[in-house]
mmCIF file of C-alpha atoms and ligand atoms in Angstrom:
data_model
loop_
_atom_site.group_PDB
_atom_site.id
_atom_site.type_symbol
_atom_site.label_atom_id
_atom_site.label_comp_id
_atom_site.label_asym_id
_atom_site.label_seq_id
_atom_site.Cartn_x
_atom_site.Cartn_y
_atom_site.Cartn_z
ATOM 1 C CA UNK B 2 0.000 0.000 0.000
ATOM 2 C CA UNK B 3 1.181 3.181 -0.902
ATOM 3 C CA UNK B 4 2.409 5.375 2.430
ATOM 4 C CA UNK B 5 1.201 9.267 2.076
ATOM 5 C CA UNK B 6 2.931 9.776 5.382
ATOM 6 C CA UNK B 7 5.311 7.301 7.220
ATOM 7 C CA UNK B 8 6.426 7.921 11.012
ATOM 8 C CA UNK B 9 9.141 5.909 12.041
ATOM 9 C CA UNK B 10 10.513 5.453 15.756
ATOM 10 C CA UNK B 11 10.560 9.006 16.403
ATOM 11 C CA UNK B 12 11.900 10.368 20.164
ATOM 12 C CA UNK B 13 10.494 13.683 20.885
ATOM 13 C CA UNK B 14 9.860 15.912 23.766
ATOM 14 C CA UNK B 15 9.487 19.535 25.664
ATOM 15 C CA UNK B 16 12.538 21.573 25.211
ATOM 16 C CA UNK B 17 15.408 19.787 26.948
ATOM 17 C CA UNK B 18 12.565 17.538 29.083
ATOM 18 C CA UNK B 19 12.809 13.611 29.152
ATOM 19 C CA UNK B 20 11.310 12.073 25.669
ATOM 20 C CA UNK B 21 7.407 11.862 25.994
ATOM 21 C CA UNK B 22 7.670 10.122 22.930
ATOM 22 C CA UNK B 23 9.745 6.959 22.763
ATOM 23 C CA UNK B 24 9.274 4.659 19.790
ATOM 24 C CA UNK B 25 5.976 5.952 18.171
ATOM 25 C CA UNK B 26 5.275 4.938 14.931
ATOM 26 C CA UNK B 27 2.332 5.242 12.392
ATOM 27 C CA UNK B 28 1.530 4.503 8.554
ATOM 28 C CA UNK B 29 -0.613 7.290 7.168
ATOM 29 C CA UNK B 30 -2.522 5.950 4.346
ATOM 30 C CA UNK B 31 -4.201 8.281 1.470
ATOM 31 C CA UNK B 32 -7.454 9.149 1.790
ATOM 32 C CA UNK B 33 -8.597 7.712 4.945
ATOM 33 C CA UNK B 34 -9.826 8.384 8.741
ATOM 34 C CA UNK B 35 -7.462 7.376 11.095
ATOM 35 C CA UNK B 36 -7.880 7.254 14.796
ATOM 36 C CA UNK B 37 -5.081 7.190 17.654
ATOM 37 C CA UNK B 38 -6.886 6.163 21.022
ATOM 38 C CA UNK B 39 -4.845 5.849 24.261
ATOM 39 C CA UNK B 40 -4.786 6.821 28.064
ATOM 40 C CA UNK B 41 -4.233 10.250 29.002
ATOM 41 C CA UNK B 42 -1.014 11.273 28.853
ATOM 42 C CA UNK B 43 0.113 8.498 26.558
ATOM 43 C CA UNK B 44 1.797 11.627 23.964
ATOM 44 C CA UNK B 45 -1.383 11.759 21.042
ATOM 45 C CA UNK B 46 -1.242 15.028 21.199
ATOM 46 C CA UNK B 47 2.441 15.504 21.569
ATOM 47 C CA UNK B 48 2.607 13.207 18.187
ATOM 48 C CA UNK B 49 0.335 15.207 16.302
ATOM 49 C CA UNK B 50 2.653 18.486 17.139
ATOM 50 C CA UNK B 51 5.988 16.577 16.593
ATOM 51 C CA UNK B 52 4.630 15.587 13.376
ATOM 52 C CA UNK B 53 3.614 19.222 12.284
ATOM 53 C CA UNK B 54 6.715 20.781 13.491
ATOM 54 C CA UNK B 55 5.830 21.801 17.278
ATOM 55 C CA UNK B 56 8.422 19.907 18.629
ATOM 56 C CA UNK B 57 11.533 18.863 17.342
ATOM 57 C CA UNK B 58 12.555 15.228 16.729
ATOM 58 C CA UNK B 59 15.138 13.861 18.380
ATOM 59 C CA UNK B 60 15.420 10.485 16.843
ATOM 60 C CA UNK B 61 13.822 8.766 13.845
ATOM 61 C CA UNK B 62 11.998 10.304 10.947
ATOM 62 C CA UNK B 63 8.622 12.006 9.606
ATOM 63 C CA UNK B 64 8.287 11.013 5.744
ATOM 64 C CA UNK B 65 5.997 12.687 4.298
ATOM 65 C CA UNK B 66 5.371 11.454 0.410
ATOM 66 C CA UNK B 67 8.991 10.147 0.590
ATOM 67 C CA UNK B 68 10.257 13.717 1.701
ATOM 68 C CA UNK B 69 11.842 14.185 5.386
ATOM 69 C CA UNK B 70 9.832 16.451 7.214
ATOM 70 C CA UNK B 71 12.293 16.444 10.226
ATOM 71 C CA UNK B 72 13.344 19.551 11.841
ATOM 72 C CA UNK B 73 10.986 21.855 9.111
ATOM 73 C CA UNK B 74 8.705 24.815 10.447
ATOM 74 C CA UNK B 75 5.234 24.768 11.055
ATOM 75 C CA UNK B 76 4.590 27.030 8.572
ATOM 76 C CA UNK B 77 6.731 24.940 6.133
ATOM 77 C CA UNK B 78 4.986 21.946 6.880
ATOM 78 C CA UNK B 79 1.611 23.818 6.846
ATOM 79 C CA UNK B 80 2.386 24.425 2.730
ATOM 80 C CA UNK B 81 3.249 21.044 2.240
ATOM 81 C CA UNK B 82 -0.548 20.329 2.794
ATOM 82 C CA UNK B 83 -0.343 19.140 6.586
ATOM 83 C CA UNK B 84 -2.598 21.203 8.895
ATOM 84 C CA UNK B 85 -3.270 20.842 12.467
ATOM 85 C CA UNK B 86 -6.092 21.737 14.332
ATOM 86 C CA UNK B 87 -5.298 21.579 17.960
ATOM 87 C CA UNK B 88 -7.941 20.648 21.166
ATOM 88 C CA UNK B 89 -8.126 24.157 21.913
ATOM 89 C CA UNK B 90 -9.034 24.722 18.157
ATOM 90 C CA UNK B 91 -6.998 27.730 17.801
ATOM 91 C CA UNK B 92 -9.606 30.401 16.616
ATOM 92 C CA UNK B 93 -9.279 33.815 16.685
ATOM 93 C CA UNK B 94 -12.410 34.600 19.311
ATOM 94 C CA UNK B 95 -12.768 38.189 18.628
ATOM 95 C CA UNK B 96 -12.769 37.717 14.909
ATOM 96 C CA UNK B 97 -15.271 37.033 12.540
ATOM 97 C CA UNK B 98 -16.070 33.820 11.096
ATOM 98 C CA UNK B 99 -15.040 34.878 7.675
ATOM 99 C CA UNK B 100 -12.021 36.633 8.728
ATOM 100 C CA UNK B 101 -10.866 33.185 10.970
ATOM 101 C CA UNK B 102 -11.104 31.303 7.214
ATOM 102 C CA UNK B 103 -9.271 34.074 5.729
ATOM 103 C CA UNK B 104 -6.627 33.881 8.565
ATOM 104 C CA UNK B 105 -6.389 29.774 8.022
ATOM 105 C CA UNK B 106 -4.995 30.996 4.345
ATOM 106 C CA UNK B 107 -2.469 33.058 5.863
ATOM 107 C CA UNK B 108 -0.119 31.140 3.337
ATOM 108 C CA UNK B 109 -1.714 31.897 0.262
ATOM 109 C CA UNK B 110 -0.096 34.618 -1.729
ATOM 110 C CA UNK B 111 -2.645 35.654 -4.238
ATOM 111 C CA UNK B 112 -5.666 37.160 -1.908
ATOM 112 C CA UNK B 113 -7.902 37.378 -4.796
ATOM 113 C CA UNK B 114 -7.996 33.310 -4.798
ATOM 114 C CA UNK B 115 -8.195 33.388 -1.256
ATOM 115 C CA UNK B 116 -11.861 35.396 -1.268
ATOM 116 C CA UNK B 117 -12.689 32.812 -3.805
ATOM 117 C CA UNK B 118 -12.004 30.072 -1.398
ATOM 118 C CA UNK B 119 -13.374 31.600 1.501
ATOM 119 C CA UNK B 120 -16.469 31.672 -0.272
ATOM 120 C CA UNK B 121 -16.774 28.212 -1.426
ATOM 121 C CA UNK B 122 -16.385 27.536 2.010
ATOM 122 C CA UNK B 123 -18.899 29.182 3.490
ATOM 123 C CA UNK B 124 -21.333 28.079 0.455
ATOM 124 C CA UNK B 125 -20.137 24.709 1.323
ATOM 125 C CA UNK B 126 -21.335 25.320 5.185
ATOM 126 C CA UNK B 127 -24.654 27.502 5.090
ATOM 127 C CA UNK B 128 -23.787 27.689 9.112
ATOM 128 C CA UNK B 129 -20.748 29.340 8.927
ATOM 129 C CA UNK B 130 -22.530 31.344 5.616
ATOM 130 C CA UNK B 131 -25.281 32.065 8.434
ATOM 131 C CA UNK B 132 -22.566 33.433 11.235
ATOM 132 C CA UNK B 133 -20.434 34.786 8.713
ATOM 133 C CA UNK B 134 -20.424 38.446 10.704
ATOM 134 C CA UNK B 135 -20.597 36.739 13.829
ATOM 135 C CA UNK B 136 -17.405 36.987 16.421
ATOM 136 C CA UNK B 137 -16.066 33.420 16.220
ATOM 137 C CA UNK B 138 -16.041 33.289 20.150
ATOM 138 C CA UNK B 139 -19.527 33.692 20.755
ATOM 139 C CA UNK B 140 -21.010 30.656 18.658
ATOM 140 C CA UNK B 141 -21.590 27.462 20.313
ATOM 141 C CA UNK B 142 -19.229 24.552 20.824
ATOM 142 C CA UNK B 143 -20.170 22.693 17.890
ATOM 143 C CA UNK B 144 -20.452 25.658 15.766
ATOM 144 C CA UNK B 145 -16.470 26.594 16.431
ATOM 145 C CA UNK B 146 -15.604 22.992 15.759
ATOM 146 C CA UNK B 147 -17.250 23.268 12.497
ATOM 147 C CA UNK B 148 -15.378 26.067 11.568
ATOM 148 C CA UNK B 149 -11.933 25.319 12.940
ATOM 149 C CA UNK B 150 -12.532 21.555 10.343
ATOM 150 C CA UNK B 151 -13.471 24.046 7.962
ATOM 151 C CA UNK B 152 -10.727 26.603 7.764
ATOM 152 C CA UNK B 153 -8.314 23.718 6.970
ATOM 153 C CA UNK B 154 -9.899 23.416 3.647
ATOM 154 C CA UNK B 155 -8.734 26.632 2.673
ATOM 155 C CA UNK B 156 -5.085 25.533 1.937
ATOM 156 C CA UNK B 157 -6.643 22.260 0.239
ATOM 157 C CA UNK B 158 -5.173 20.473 2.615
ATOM 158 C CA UNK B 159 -3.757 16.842 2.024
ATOM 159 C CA UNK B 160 -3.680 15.419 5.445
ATOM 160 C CA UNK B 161 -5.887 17.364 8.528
ATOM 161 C CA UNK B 162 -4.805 16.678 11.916
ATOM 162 C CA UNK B 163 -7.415 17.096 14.896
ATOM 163 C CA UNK B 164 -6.441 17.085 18.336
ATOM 164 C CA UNK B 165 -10.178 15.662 19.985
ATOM 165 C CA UNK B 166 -12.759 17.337 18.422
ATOM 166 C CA UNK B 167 -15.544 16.198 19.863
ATOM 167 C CA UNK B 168 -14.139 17.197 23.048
ATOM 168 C CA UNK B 169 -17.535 18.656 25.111
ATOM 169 C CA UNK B 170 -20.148 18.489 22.294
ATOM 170 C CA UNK B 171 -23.416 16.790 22.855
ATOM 171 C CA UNK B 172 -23.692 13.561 20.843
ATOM 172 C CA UNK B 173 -25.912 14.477 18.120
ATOM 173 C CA UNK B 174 -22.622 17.562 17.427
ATOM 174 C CA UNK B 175 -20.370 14.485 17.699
ATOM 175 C CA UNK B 176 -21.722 12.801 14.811
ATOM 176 C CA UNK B 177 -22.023 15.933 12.890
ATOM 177 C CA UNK B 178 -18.057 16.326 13.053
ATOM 178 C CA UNK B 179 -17.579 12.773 12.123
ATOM 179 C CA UNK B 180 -19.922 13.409 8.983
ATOM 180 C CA UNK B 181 -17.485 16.374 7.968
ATOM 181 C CA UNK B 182 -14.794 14.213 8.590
ATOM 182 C CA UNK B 183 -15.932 11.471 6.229
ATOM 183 C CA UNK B 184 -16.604 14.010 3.613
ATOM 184 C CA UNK B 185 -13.064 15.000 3.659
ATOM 185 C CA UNK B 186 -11.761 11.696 3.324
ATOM 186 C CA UNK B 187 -14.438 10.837 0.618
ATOM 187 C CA UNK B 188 -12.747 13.714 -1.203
ATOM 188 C CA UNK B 189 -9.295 12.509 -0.717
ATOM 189 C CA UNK B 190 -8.019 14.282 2.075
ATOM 190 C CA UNK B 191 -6.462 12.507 4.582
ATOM 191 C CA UNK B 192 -7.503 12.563 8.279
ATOM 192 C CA UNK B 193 -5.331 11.943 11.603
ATOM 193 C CA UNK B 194 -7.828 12.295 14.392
ATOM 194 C CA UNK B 195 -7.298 11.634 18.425
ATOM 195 C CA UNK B 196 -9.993 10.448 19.938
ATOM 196 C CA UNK B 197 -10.880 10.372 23.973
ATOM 197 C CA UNK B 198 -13.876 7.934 22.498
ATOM 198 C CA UNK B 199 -12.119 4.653 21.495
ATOM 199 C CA UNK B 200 -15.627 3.344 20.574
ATOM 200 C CA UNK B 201 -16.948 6.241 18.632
ATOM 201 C CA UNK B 202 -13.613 7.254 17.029
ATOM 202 C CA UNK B 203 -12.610 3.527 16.279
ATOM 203 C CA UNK B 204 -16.243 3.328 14.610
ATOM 204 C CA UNK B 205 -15.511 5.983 12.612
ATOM 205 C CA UNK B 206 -12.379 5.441 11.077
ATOM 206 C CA UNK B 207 -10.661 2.810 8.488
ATOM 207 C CA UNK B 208 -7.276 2.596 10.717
ATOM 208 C CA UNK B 209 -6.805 2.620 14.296
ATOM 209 C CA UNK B 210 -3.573 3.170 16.304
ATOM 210 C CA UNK B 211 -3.201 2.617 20.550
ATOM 211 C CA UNK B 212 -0.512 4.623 21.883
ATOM 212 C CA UNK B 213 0.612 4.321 25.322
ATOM 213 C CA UNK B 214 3.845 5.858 27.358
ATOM 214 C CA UNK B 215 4.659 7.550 24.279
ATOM 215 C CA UNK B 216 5.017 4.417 22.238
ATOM 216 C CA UNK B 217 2.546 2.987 19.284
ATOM 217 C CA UNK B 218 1.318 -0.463 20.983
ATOM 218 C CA UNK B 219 -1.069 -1.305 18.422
ATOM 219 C CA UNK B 220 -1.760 -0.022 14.825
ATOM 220 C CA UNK B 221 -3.769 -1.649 12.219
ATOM 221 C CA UNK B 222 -7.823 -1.744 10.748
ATOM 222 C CA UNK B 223 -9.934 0.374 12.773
ATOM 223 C CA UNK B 224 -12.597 -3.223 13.036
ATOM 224 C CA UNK B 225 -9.087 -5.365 14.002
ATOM 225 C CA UNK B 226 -8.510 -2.390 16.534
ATOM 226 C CA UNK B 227 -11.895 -2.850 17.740
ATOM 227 C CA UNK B 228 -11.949 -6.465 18.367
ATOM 228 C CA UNK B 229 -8.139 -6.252 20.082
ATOM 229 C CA UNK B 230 -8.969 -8.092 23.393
ATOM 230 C CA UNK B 231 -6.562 -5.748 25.096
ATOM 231 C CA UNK B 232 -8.511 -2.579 23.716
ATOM 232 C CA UNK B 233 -11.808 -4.143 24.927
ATOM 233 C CA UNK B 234 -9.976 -4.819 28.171
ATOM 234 C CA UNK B 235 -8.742 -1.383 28.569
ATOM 235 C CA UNK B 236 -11.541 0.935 26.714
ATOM 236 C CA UNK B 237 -14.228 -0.465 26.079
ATOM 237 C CA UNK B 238 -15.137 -2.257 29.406
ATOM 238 C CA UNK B 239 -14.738 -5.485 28.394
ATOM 239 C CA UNK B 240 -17.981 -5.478 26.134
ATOM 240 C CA UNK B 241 -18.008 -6.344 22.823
ATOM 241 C CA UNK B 242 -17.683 -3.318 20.489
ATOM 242 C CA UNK B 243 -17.980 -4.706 17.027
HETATM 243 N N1 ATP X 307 3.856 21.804 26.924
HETATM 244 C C1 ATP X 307 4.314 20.768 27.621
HETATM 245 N N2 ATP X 307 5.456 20.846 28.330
HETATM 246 C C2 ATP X 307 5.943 19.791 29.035
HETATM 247 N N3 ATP X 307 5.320 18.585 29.098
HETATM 248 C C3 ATP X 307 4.192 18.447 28.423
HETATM 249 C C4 ATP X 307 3.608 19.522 27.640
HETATM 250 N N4 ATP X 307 2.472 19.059 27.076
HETATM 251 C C5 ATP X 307 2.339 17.796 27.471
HETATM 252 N N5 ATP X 307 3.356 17.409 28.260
HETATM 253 C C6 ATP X 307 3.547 16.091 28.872
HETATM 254 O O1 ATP X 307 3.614 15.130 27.852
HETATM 255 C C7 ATP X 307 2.957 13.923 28.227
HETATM 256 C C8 ATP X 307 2.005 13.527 27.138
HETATM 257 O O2 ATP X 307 1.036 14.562 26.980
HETATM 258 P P1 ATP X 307 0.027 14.603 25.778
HETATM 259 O O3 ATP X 307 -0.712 15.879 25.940
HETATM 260 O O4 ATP X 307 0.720 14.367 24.501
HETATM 261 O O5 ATP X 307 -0.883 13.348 26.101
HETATM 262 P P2 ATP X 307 -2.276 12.916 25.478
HETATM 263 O O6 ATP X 307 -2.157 11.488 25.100
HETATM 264 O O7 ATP X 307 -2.672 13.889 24.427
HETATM 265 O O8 ATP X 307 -3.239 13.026 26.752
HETATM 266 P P3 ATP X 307 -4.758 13.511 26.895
HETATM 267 O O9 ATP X 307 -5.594 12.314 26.611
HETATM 268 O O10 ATP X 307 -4.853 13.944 28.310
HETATM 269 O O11 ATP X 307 -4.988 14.637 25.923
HETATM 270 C C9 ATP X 307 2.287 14.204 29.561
HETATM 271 O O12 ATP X 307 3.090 13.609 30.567
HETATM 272 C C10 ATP X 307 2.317 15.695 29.683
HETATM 273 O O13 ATP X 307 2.470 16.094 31.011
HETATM 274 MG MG1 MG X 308 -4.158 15.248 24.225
#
């Protein structure tokens, strides 16, 4: 199978603190949801910011489409089609909805296309269309989400990174963000997602990767992920999930 993105081994931590990652590896395959799972603390979000060029790797290697990514910039890694959207979601409160997607094409040189992408977008979401005027910081949970997924599309993104986003929306707002998600990846785009809910994220996905003390323990089909006996152990209560 062809790799879009290949992480190999890699050792990474806080400034000069002790590695939080230590032997984490993943397989990033085009086009499809992936989920990492894994106790708190176990470093999913510290691999999603080592991999986008947060943190700097100390040992082994981020490939991405046979090109070492390794000790780039965010914003270098950002143009290579990689975006991250982190728990906190990283929106710009006291801005507008449509100036947050104009800000997620910082990037993009030619403003004209820019407008022209910013509206798709917001054709493409008649919420965000809706808020458009609206300060981002004063729509609801769900509503932020939406618009934090959507702003990577500006950069036509190959791979989107999300760091929990379904963290404290109601179930019903759950689903919605897995519907965008599996839009994206019905388009091509390529999603790395960290989930709190194994069940719900594992459900959700086509690959599934347990990380624990910093260290990839299981990787493989989301269903084979699933039916693990030591994931149903550990998350899922014991019951069977499949
Ligand atoms: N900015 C930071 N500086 C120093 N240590 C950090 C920092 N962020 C996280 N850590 C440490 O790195 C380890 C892994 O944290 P990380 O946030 O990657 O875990 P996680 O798997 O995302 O957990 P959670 O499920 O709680 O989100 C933890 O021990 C944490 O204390
Ligand atoms: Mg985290």
């Amino acid at each position: 199978m062809h790799k879009l993105l290949d992480v190999t081994d890699i050792t990474a931590g806080y400034g000069d603190g002790p590695a939080i990652l230590d032997g984490a590896h993943l397989t990033v395959e085009p086009g499809k949801v992936h989920c990492i799972i894994g106790p708190n603390g176990a470093g999913k979000s510290t691999l999603l910011k080592a991999i986008c060029g947060m943190l700097k790797i100390r040992e082994g290697d981020v490939v991405f489409k046979g090109e070492r990514l390794n000790g780039l910039r965010p914003d270098q890694i950002l143009r290579k089609g990689i975006c991250f959207v982190p728990q906190e979601r990283a929106l710009f409160p006291k801005m507008t909805v449509r100036e947050n997607l104009r800000m997620g094409g910082f990037i993009l040189d030619d403003k004209r296309e820019l407008d022209r992408r910013v509206e798709s977008i917001l054709d493409r979401f008649p919420i965000l269309r809706e808020r458009s005027d609206q300060h981002a910081g004063t729509m609801s949970g769900g509503q932020q989400q939406t618009l934090a997924m959507a702003r990577t599309l500006i950069i036509k993104p190959e791979i989107v990174m999300l760091d929990e986003p379904s963290l404290g929306l109601a179930p019903k707002i759950v689903q919605e963000m897995f519907d965008i998600m599996k839009t994206m990846s019905s388009e091509g785009i390529t999603v790395l997602l960290v989930e709190q809910n194994a069940l719900m994220g594992l459900r959700n996905a086509d690959l599934g990767v347990v990380l624990d003390l910093g260290r990839t323990m299981i990787e493989g089909p989301a269903r084979d992920v699933l039916s693990d006996p030591r994931i149903q152990e550990l998350y899922l209560g014991g019951r069977k999930a499949a």
